[in-house]
XYZ file of C-alpha atoms in Angstrom:
183
model
C -37.186 -12.848 -24.723
C -38.504 -10.413 -22.143
C -35.452 -10.867 -19.911
C -33.057 -10.065 -22.753
C -35.186 -7.093 -23.831
C -35.223 -5.560 -20.354
C -31.454 -5.954 -20.058
C -31.020 -4.463 -23.528
C -33.071 -1.399 -22.607
C -31.069 -0.963 -19.399
C -27.708 -1.074 -21.187
C -26.326 2.437 -21.262
C -23.975 3.391 -24.064
C -20.859 5.298 -23.075
C -18.284 6.693 -25.467
C -14.566 6.572 -24.720
C -12.435 8.764 -26.970
C -9.197 10.728 -27.062
C -9.512 13.820 -29.270
C -6.767 16.235 -30.293
C -7.407 19.981 -30.173
C -7.994 19.888 -33.954
C -10.565 17.053 -33.669
C -8.193 14.312 -34.876
C -8.675 10.840 -33.375
C -6.622 8.768 -35.806
C -4.244 8.687 -38.729
C -4.045 5.802 -41.208
C -5.648 3.369 -38.765
C -3.362 4.283 -35.877
C -3.506 6.558 -32.849
C -1.413 9.656 -33.651
C 0.176 9.770 -30.170
C 1.662 7.710 -27.351
C -0.294 8.204 -24.135
C 0.389 5.419 -21.644
C -1.746 7.095 -18.967
C -4.752 7.316 -21.266
C -4.431 3.650 -22.249
C -4.336 2.725 -18.542
C -7.469 4.829 -17.958
C -9.169 3.102 -20.921
C -8.355 -0.324 -19.475
C -9.613 0.608 -16.005
C -12.875 2.055 -17.380
C -13.682 -0.778 -19.753
C -12.504 -3.893 -17.887
C -15.412 -6.303 -17.366
C -17.615 -4.573 -19.968
C -18.510 -4.995 -23.615
C -16.677 -2.889 -26.199
C -18.539 -1.863 -29.348
C -16.256 -0.899 -32.215
C -16.200 -0.693 -35.963
C -14.495 -3.294 -38.125
C -11.581 -0.996 -39.028
C -10.960 -0.174 -35.358
C -11.029 -3.863 -34.481
C -8.630 -4.696 -37.304
C -6.239 -1.931 -36.206
C -6.182 -3.437 -32.681
C -5.842 -6.906 -34.217
C -7.145 -8.961 -31.299
C -9.817 -9.059 -28.607
C -8.805 -7.121 -25.497
C -8.508 -9.303 -22.368
C -11.248 -9.086 -19.743
C -13.750 -7.525 -22.128
C -16.095 -8.727 -24.849
C -15.558 -7.216 -28.283
C -18.573 -6.525 -30.482
C -17.617 -5.544 -34.032
C -20.169 -3.387 -35.806
C -19.966 -3.722 -39.600
C -22.142 -3.348 -42.687
C -20.228 -6.154 -44.423
C -22.728 -9.005 -44.594
C -20.010 -11.621 -45.180
C -17.829 -10.494 -42.252
C -17.192 -13.362 -39.847
C -15.806 -13.178 -36.352
C -12.049 -13.837 -36.463
C -12.099 -15.115 -32.841
C -14.792 -17.062 -30.991
C -15.012 -14.381 -28.277
C -15.569 -11.568 -30.827
C -19.233 -10.973 -31.678
C -20.447 -9.341 -34.892
C -23.432 -6.986 -35.241
C -24.879 -5.215 -38.273
C -26.668 -2.421 -36.365
C -26.131 -0.492 -33.149
C -29.376 -1.948 -31.783
C -28.137 -5.460 -32.532
C -24.833 -4.659 -30.799
C -26.711 -3.445 -27.708
C -28.742 -6.651 -27.751
C -25.565 -8.736 -27.912
C -24.281 -7.062 -24.722
C -27.117 -8.821 -22.867
C -25.905 -12.229 -24.129
C -22.450 -11.792 -22.595
C -21.213 -12.475 -19.094
C -20.011 -8.866 -18.866
C -21.607 -6.042 -16.880
C -24.811 -5.298 -18.838
C -25.426 -1.818 -17.420
C -22.788 0.020 -19.438
C -21.269 -0.811 -22.824
C -18.409 1.240 -24.240
C -18.300 2.559 -27.791
C -14.622 2.881 -28.670
C -14.484 3.938 -32.340
C -14.010 4.669 -35.089
C -15.482 7.913 -36.370
C -18.523 6.376 -38.113
C -19.418 4.322 -35.039
C -19.029 7.386 -32.797
C -21.320 9.354 -35.110
C -23.892 6.567 -34.977
C -23.719 6.131 -31.189
C -23.436 9.765 -30.103
C -27.203 10.511 -30.122
C -27.774 7.445 -27.895
C -24.840 7.836 -25.499
C -25.502 8.821 -21.905
C -21.882 9.263 -20.826
C -18.779 10.543 -22.571
C -15.274 9.742 -21.302
C -13.462 12.434 -23.230
C -9.702 12.873 -23.290
C -8.523 16.178 -24.750
C -5.048 15.681 -26.185
C -3.205 18.995 -26.109
C -1.763 18.691 -29.599
C -2.845 19.154 -33.228
C -1.424 16.142 -35.068
C -1.955 15.283 -38.697
C -4.824 12.860 -39.061
C -7.412 11.463 -41.438
C -10.045 10.542 -38.842
C -11.978 13.114 -36.791
C -14.452 12.927 -33.927
C -17.910 14.288 -34.794
C -18.826 17.753 -33.537
C -20.577 17.732 -30.166
C -23.056 20.259 -28.856
C -21.815 20.341 -25.267
C -24.929 22.304 -24.247
C -26.636 18.884 -24.178
C -24.105 17.583 -21.659
C -23.070 18.262 -18.073
C -19.381 18.049 -17.149
C -18.949 15.788 -14.104
C -15.144 15.712 -13.902
C -12.117 17.369 -15.433
C -8.522 16.556 -14.526
C -5.390 17.727 -16.340
C -2.142 15.794 -16.574
C 1.173 17.137 -17.880
C 3.310 15.591 -20.559
C 5.954 13.194 -19.229
C 8.279 10.404 -20.372
C 5.364 7.971 -20.981
C 2.885 10.514 -22.367
C 4.048 12.614 -25.291
C 1.319 15.263 -24.802
C -0.464 16.845 -21.883
C -4.088 15.737 -21.589
C -7.296 16.677 -19.845
C -9.562 13.811 -18.842
C -13.205 14.740 -18.709
C -16.399 12.874 -17.901
C -19.632 14.256 -19.353
C -23.179 13.066 -18.708
C -25.950 13.790 -21.167
C -28.726 15.944 -19.786
C -31.761 13.652 -19.321
C -34.031 15.366 -21.823
C -31.367 15.280 -24.579
C -30.985 11.494 -25.048
C -32.381 9.694 -28.091
C -33.737 6.265 -27.217
């Protein structure tokens, strides 16, 4: 098991999230916006990697995303994988361990929601791919508060609203300061 353990410890958790100015990330199991550019960015970032998501997020997507392995994190003991390529974990540690069993890139796994999973993963994440949606939509799901003093901004690029993106956005990449990561 040593080989799996070393890969597990080398797997970095990254968070990918789009957050409105009011902290909203979802409404009734749906994204509260249409942002084609952000979905393209998500695909480019995550292709060839494992995605860790909560059961509700998985069910809202409804299928495994091509070119990636989906790991569903759930407390439901009876929950079974709806597709052979979808793995199920009961803890974040177990999910990280499952990344090592896949044929995907083991160095970075992406946490992609929902709010409870973000809250659980945030103390362990080393990178944050953070889209600021310049809007304040109604929503029932919010991203947890972040102390950005524990992070260093590596990139920030703004894009205007257009025919495929109903709101302007700012794409940011943050890296956790080395002494601020929980292991």
